[in-house]
Amino acid sequence: MTELRLYNTMTQQKEPFRPRTAGKADIYVCGPTPYAPSHIGHARCYVIYDTLVRYLRHRGLTVSYVRNVTDVDDKIIKRANEGEEKATDVAERYFASFLADMDALGCLRPDVQPKVSDHIPEIVALIESLIAKGAAYELDGDVYFAVKAFPGYGKLSGRKIEDLRAGARVERDERKRDPVDFALWKAAKPGEPQWSSPWGPGRPGWHIECSAMALKYLGNGFDLHGGGLDLVFPHHENEIAQSEAASGVPFCATWMHNGFIETNKAKMSKSTGDFFTISAALKHVEPEALRFFFHTVHYRSPLNFEWTTDDDGKTTGFPSIEDAERRLEYLYATKQRLADIEDTRLVDGPGSADIEALRKRVEEAMADDLNTAEVLAALADLGKLANDLADRAERKKGGVPKASVIAARRLFETIGQLLGVLGDSPAAMLGRIQARRLARSGVDRAWIESKIEARKTARSEKRFADADAIRDELLARDVELKDSPQGTTWRLR
RNA sequence: GGCGCCGUAGCCAAGUGGUAAGGCAGAGGUCUGCAAAACCUUUAUUCACCGGUUCGAAUCCGGUCGGCGCCUCCA
């Protein structure tokens, strides 16, 4: 098997991925802070890590996939206070919608989804050990991490403490020993969730929860930690500082970060409102189309996502994922044709060496830092080979190599499992796409069918001009006809 | 100000030292009453620009221009 190489943010290069325990992979991914509907940036992120997990399992590894839920957080509290709601209710509501989105996108559930609110004792214990080691200090019920106490600070993000101190954007708090020190524990304020602690009532700071939960479920030196590129600093840098200051040993071996979704060449940002929710996008296209679209670009690259609006600012479409959905139609139709090849058309003998070459190409592409764009290139070639086999089977002349048909079906299956697409039945998928387009265009199904019937009559009477006029009439409403020996079918463009 | 990424055809996008994958769009063809679908052929002497290293550079080095990210909540 080709050795898997992953880009490690820590070393800034691709490295062989060698888990600490052979045959296992222990992974922690920073999960959502549920305070608003999830957007397509979340979708991309978690589809990427889902693809990683699927691929590792494909390689035969036993994966422990931990993805936390940060259900104690400033933004949740703010949201709760705005709506006069309990913070826990806000977190629970948005976490449920997050899970629904992830399920729709075909993301496998993580093995563990720990919540911050369930791990306060672990967090408190970790903070206590940091204080005991002189790496943290208390101030009026707050506890801060002493960055100076951890010599490796900045090793992940390539930052120097002096540069951070000089940065104009570091929050100044005169009580802190050093402006770069960050909060591990925040003293309770009125109207906030709080837990008792050795430093009085309060709640965890932002970064400590991931250290505590990753260490609890995976232990020191686990294999891979993932998240969005923006988490490199300060979040992951601080996780390393907290964890390693406490343990004295490396926290995690490989750091993986995904690139951002951009709109109009600029990062999507919740603060500017310039983002789109997963559920809104899924009203326009199949979830698999979104997945397919993500796979067209390498996971570390930025991905531009556009949508069109009418004069009222109402969203009218998502050109790029609509293109992806059309591509999916082709692939599902191909899958169907491959399945429809009758056994009587198959002959023994050597299959095409091309298909085995494609399988190798797919394996090597995935092993090379999850190069899904290359996998899609191989899939395109497989589609052509498969359609060619189907064409030959339909021509009723000469045999079709059984070995090739079987190999093509299997490779379709493998690629589909790796990328999390093409797993549905073609009839179901194509039917849903058609129903959605029908609803959107307002064209009546019965009208289409009556027109087809009229055309059939015209054709049988050789009135081809009339038949063509009907087809043009349908085409004007984006209804495409396809004649075959089994009759006429239609498709909405 | 500090750190980092990117610039490949009309559009999207792989490729990080050995002579430019793939998709969309375009052109021609096979098939078809005509179409559609499918398949075949075709579309970058060239990888922002200028120098350098090398037998050889889209790939390495230096510089210029352009775009973007992080340093503040963020996936």
Short mmCIF file of N, CA, C and O (backbone and C1' of nucleotides) in Angstrom, two decimals, chain A residues 39 42 75 159 163 169 206 228 230-231 260-261 265 267 270 298 330 371 387 391 459 464 468 471 483, chain B residues 2-3 13-15 21-24 33-40 68-75:
data_model
loop_
_atom_site.label_atom_id
_atom_site.label_comp_id
_atom_site.label_asym_id
_atom_site.label_seq_id
_atom_site.Cartn_x
_atom_site.Cartn_y
_atom_site.Cartn_z
N HIS A 39 -22.89 27.12 8.65
CA HIS A 39 -22.77 27.62 7.28
C HIS A 39 -21.92 26.69 6.43
O HIS A 39 -21.38 25.69 6.91
N HIS A 42 -18.54 25.49 7.61
CA HIS A 42 -18.56 24.32 8.50
C HIS A 42 -18.72 23.06 7.67
O HIS A 42 -18.09 22.04 7.93
N LYS A 75 -20.27 33.61 22.90
CA LYS A 75 -21.25 33.89 21.85
C LYS A 75 -22.60 33.22 22.15
O LYS A 75 -23.64 33.77 21.83
N ARG A 159 5.01 31.99 15.38
CA ARG A 159 5.00 33.35 15.93
C ARG A 159 6.01 33.48 17.06
O ARG A 159 6.29 32.51 17.76
N ASP A 163 6.79 39.49 19.00
CA ASP A 163 5.96 40.06 17.94
C ASP A 163 4.51 40.21 18.41
O ASP A 163 3.82 41.17 18.06
N ARG A 169 -3.04 44.65 18.40
CA ARG A 169 -4.37 44.11 18.61
C ARG A 169 -4.46 43.20 19.83
O ARG A 169 -5.51 42.65 20.10
N TRP A 206 -11.56 29.89 26.59
CA TRP A 206 -11.87 29.28 25.31
C TRP A 206 -11.04 28.04 24.98
O TRP A 206 -11.55 27.08 24.45
N GLY A 228 -10.11 24.23 11.31
CA GLY A 228 -9.99 25.27 10.28
C GLY A 228 -8.67 26.01 10.40
O GLY A 228 -8.07 26.07 11.48
N ASP A 230 -8.00 28.99 10.57
CA ASP A 230 -7.98 30.11 11.50
C ASP A 230 -7.76 29.68 12.94
O ASP A 230 -7.55 30.51 13.82
N LEU A 231 -7.81 28.38 13.19
CA LEU A 231 -7.61 27.92 14.56
C LEU A 231 -6.14 27.73 14.91
O LEU A 231 -5.80 27.51 16.07
N PHE A 260 -10.22 27.89 3.72
CA PHE A 260 -11.52 28.51 3.89
C PHE A 260 -12.37 28.57 2.65
O PHE A 260 -11.87 28.58 1.54
N ILE A 261 -13.66 28.68 2.92
CA ILE A 261 -14.59 29.06 1.87
C ILE A 261 -14.51 30.58 1.76
O ILE A 261 -14.48 31.27 2.77
N LYS A 265 -13.90 36.21 -3.43
CA LYS A 265 -12.46 36.25 -3.14
C LYS A 265 -12.12 36.78 -1.76
O LYS A 265 -10.99 37.15 -1.49
N LYS A 267 -12.74 36.06 2.58
CA LYS A 267 -13.17 35.08 3.56
C LYS A 267 -14.60 35.34 4.01
O LYS A 267 -14.97 36.47 4.27
N LYS A 270 -18.77 35.47 9.85
CA LYS A 270 -20.06 35.63 10.51
C LYS A 270 -20.30 37.07 10.87
O LYS A 270 -21.42 37.56 10.83
N HIS A 298 -8.36 21.06 -3.61
CA HIS A 298 -7.58 20.47 -2.52
C HIS A 298 -8.00 21.09 -1.18
O HIS A 298 -8.29 22.27 -1.10
N TYR A 330 -24.60 12.95 -14.25
CA TYR A 330 -23.85 12.14 -15.21
C TYR A 330 -23.32 10.86 -14.54
O TYR A 330 -23.44 9.76 -15.08
N ASN A 371 -5.59 14.04 -2.11
CA ASN A 371 -5.77 14.81 -3.34
C ASN A 371 -7.06 14.38 -4.04
O ASN A 371 -7.06 13.62 -5.00
N ASN A 387 -19.17 4.13 -19.57
CA ASN A 387 -20.15 4.42 -20.60
C ASN A 387 -19.82 3.71 -21.91
O ASN A 387 -20.71 3.30 -22.65
N ASP A 391 -22.24 1.35 -23.80
CA ASP A 391 -22.54 1.55 -25.23
C ASP A 391 -22.37 0.24 -25.99
O ASP A 391 -23.20 -0.13 -26.82
N ARG A 459 -44.90 11.25 -34.51
CA ARG A 459 -43.76 10.49 -35.04
C ARG A 459 -44.23 9.20 -35.71
O ARG A 459 -43.70 8.81 -36.75
N PHE A 464 -42.88 14.52 -38.91
CA PHE A 464 -41.69 14.90 -38.14
C PHE A 464 -41.63 16.39 -37.82
O PHE A 464 -41.13 16.80 -36.78
N ASP A 468 -41.09 17.71 -34.13
CA ASP A 468 -39.98 18.60 -33.76
C ASP A 468 -40.48 19.88 -33.11
O ASP A 468 -39.83 20.45 -32.24
N ARG A 471 -41.06 19.14 -29.57
CA ARG A 471 -39.80 19.07 -28.82
C ARG A 471 -39.24 20.47 -28.55
O ARG A 471 -38.75 20.75 -27.46
N ASP A 483 -35.07 9.99 -26.85
CA ASP A 483 -35.76 8.83 -27.43
C ASP A 483 -34.88 7.61 -27.29
O ASP A 483 -33.67 7.67 -27.50
P G B 2 7.58 44.05 9.06
"O5'" G B 2 7.11 42.89 10.05
"C5'" G B 2 7.90 42.57 11.20
"C4'" G B 2 7.26 41.41 11.92
"C3'" G B 2 7.01 40.18 11.07
"O3'" G B 2 8.16 39.37 10.96
"C1'" G B 2 5.04 40.69 12.26
P C B 3 8.38 38.53 9.58
"O5'" C B 3 7.29 37.38 9.70
"C5'" C B 3 7.39 36.39 10.72
"C4'" C B 3 6.18 35.49 10.66
"C3'" C B 3 5.92 34.82 9.33
"O3'" C B 3 6.74 33.69 9.11
"C1'" C B 3 3.90 35.69 10.16
P A B 13 -10.45 27.46 -8.63
"O5'" A B 13 -9.88 26.02 -9.03
"C5'" A B 13 -10.48 24.84 -8.50
"C4'" A B 13 -9.80 23.63 -9.10
"C3'" A B 13 -8.32 23.53 -8.81
"O3'" A B 13 -8.14 22.95 -7.53
"C1'" A B 13 -8.72 23.09 -11.12
P A B 14 -6.70 22.74 -6.91
"O5'" A B 14 -6.30 21.33 -7.54
"C5'" A B 14 -4.97 20.95 -7.54
"C4'" A B 14 -4.86 19.60 -8.21
"C3'" A B 14 -3.41 19.19 -8.36
"O3'" A B 14 -2.98 18.53 -7.19
"C1'" A B 14 -4.51 18.96 -10.43
P G B 15 -1.70 19.08 -6.46
"O5'" G B 15 -0.55 18.78 -7.51
"C5'" G B 15 -0.31 17.44 -7.95
"C4'" G B 15 0.47 17.48 -9.24
"C3'" G B 15 1.79 18.27 -9.18
"O3'" G B 15 2.83 17.41 -8.72
"C1'" G B 15 0.56 18.90 -11.09
P A B 21 -1.24 16.81 -19.95
"O5'" A B 21 -2.04 16.49 -18.63
"C5'" A B 21 -3.42 16.43 -18.62
"C4'" A B 21 -3.82 15.42 -17.59
"C3'" A B 21 -5.31 15.25 -17.48
"O3'" A B 21 -5.77 14.34 -18.47
"C1'" A B 21 -4.43 15.59 -15.34
P G B 22 -6.96 14.81 -19.46
"O5'" G B 22 -8.16 15.01 -18.44
"C5'" G B 22 -8.60 13.93 -17.64
"C4'" G B 22 -9.51 14.46 -16.56
"C3'" G B 22 -10.60 15.40 -17.05
"O3'" G B 22 -11.68 14.70 -17.63
"C1'" G B 22 -9.57 16.34 -15.16
P G B 23 -12.64 15.43 -18.70
"O5'" G B 23 -13.49 16.41 -17.79
"C5'" G B 23 -14.31 15.88 -16.76
"C4'" G B 23 -14.94 17.01 -16.00
"C3'" G B 23 -15.69 18.01 -16.86
"O3'" G B 23 -16.99 17.53 -17.16
"C1'" G B 23 -14.29 19.17 -15.38
P C B 24 -17.69 17.90 -18.52
"O5'" C B 24 -17.99 19.47 -18.35
"C5'" C B 24 -18.92 19.90 -17.37
"C4'" C B 24 -18.93 21.40 -17.32
"C3'" C B 24 -19.18 22.10 -18.65
"O3'" C B 24 -20.55 22.09 -19.01
"C1'" C B 24 -17.41 23.17 -17.54
P G B 33 -33.36 6.74 -37.02
"O5'" G B 33 -33.44 8.12 -37.81
"C5'" G B 33 -33.49 8.12 -39.24
"C4'" G B 33 -34.12 9.39 -39.71
"C3'" G B 33 -33.56 10.68 -39.12
"O3'" G B 33 -32.39 11.07 -39.79
"C1'" G B 33 -35.92 10.76 -39.11
P C B 34 -31.15 11.57 -38.98
"O5'" C B 34 -31.68 12.89 -38.27
"C5'" C B 34 -31.94 14.05 -39.03
"C4'" C B 34 -32.59 15.10 -38.17
"C3'" C B 34 -31.81 15.48 -36.91
"O3'" C B 34 -30.76 16.38 -37.20
"C1'" C B 34 -34.11 15.24 -36.41
P A B 35 -29.55 16.49 -36.23
"O5'" A B 35 -30.27 16.94 -34.87
"C5'" A B 35 -29.76 16.54 -33.63
"C4'" A B 35 -30.81 16.84 -32.59
"C3'" A B 35 -30.34 16.58 -31.17
"O3'" A B 35 -29.65 17.70 -30.65
"C1'" A B 35 -32.44 15.56 -31.52
P A B 36 -28.32 17.47 -29.88
"O5'" A B 36 -28.84 16.79 -28.53
"C5'" A B 36 -29.71 17.49 -27.65
"C4'" A B 36 -30.23 16.53 -26.62
"C3'" A B 36 -29.14 15.76 -25.88
"O3'" A B 36 -28.63 16.51 -24.80
"C1'" A B 36 -30.80 14.26 -26.62
P A B 37 -27.11 16.37 -24.44
"O5'" A B 37 -27.00 14.87 -23.93
"C5'" A B 37 -27.59 14.48 -22.70
"C4'" A B 37 -27.51 12.99 -22.56
"C3'" A B 37 -26.11 12.40 -22.65
"O3'" A B 37 -25.43 12.48 -21.42
"C1'" A B 37 -27.57 11.16 -24.01
P A B 38 -23.86 12.70 -21.42
"O5'" A B 38 -23.33 11.36 -22.10
"C5'" A B 38 -23.41 10.12 -21.41
"C4'" A B 38 -22.94 9.00 -22.31
"C3'" A B 38 -21.56 9.22 -22.93
"O3'" A B 38 -20.52 8.87 -22.03
"C1'" A B 38 -23.06 8.56 -24.61
P C B 39 -19.18 9.68 -22.05
"O5'" C B 39 -18.43 9.06 -23.31
"C5'" C B 39 -18.12 7.68 -23.37
"C4'" C B 39 -17.75 7.31 -24.78
"C3'" C B 39 -16.63 8.15 -25.41
"O3'" C B 39 -15.35 7.69 -25.01
"C1'" C B 39 -18.43 8.02 -26.91
P C B 40 -14.18 8.71 -24.97
"O5'" C B 40 -13.82 8.93 -26.50
"C5'" C B 40 -13.36 7.84 -27.29
"C4'" C B 40 -13.14 8.32 -28.71
"C3'" C B 40 -12.28 9.58 -28.83
"O3'" C B 40 -10.91 9.27 -28.77
"C1'" C B 40 -14.21 9.82 -30.15
P C B 68 -7.97 41.18 -2.11
"O5'" C B 68 -7.68 39.88 -1.23
"C5'" C B 68 -8.54 38.76 -1.32
"C4'" C B 68 -7.95 37.59 -0.57
"C3'" C B 68 -7.73 37.76 0.93
"O3'" C B 68 -8.93 37.69 1.67
"C1'" C B 68 -5.87 36.65 0.00
P G B 69 -8.99 38.28 3.13
"O5'" G B 69 -8.21 37.19 3.99
"C5'" G B 69 -8.72 35.87 4.10
"C4'" G B 69 -7.74 35.01 4.84
"C3'" G B 69 -7.38 35.47 6.24
"O3'" G B 69 -8.39 35.13 7.18
"C1'" G B 69 -5.42 34.84 5.11
P C B 70 -8.58 36.02 8.46
"O5'" C B 70 -7.32 35.61 9.35
"C5'" C B 70 -7.20 34.29 9.87
"C4'" C B 70 -5.92 34.16 10.63
"C3'" C B 70 -5.68 35.23 11.68
"O3'" C B 70 -6.40 34.97 12.87
"C1'" C B 70 -3.73 35.00 10.41
P C B 71 -6.92 36.20 13.71
"O5'" C B 71 -5.57 36.83 14.25
"C5'" C B 71 -4.72 36.06 15.09
"C4'" C B 71 -3.48 36.83 15.40
"C3'" C B 71 -3.68 38.21 16.01
"O3'" C B 71 -3.98 38.06 17.40
"C1'" C B 71 -2.00 38.31 14.37
P U B 72 -4.73 39.24 18.19
"O5'" U B 72 -6.20 38.63 18.29
"C5'" U B 72 -6.95 38.79 19.50
"C4'" U B 72 -8.38 38.99 19.15
"C3'" U B 72 -8.99 37.88 18.29
"O3'" U B 72 -9.38 36.72 19.03
"C1'" U B 72 -9.63 40.02 17.49
P C B 73 -10.29 36.45 20.18
"O5'" C B 73 -11.55 35.75 19.54
"C5'" C B 73 -12.74 35.58 20.32
"C4'" C B 73 -13.89 35.33 19.41
"C3'" C B 73 -13.74 34.17 18.44
"O3'" C B 73 -13.96 32.95 19.12
"C1'" C B 73 -14.76 36.00 17.36
P C B 74 -13.38 31.59 18.48
"O5'" C B 74 -13.75 31.61 16.94
"C5'" C B 74 -14.63 30.65 16.41
"C4'" C B 74 -15.15 31.14 15.10
"C3'" C B 74 -14.83 30.23 13.91
"O3'" C B 74 -16.04 29.76 13.35
"C1'" C B 74 -14.25 32.50 13.45
P A B 75 -16.82 28.52 13.96
"O5'" A B 75 -16.28 27.41 12.97
"C5'" A B 75 -15.99 26.11 13.41
"C4'" A B 75 -14.88 25.57 12.52
"C3'" A B 75 -13.63 26.42 12.60
"O3'" A B 75 -12.75 25.90 13.55
"C1'" A B 75 -14.29 26.08 10.33
#
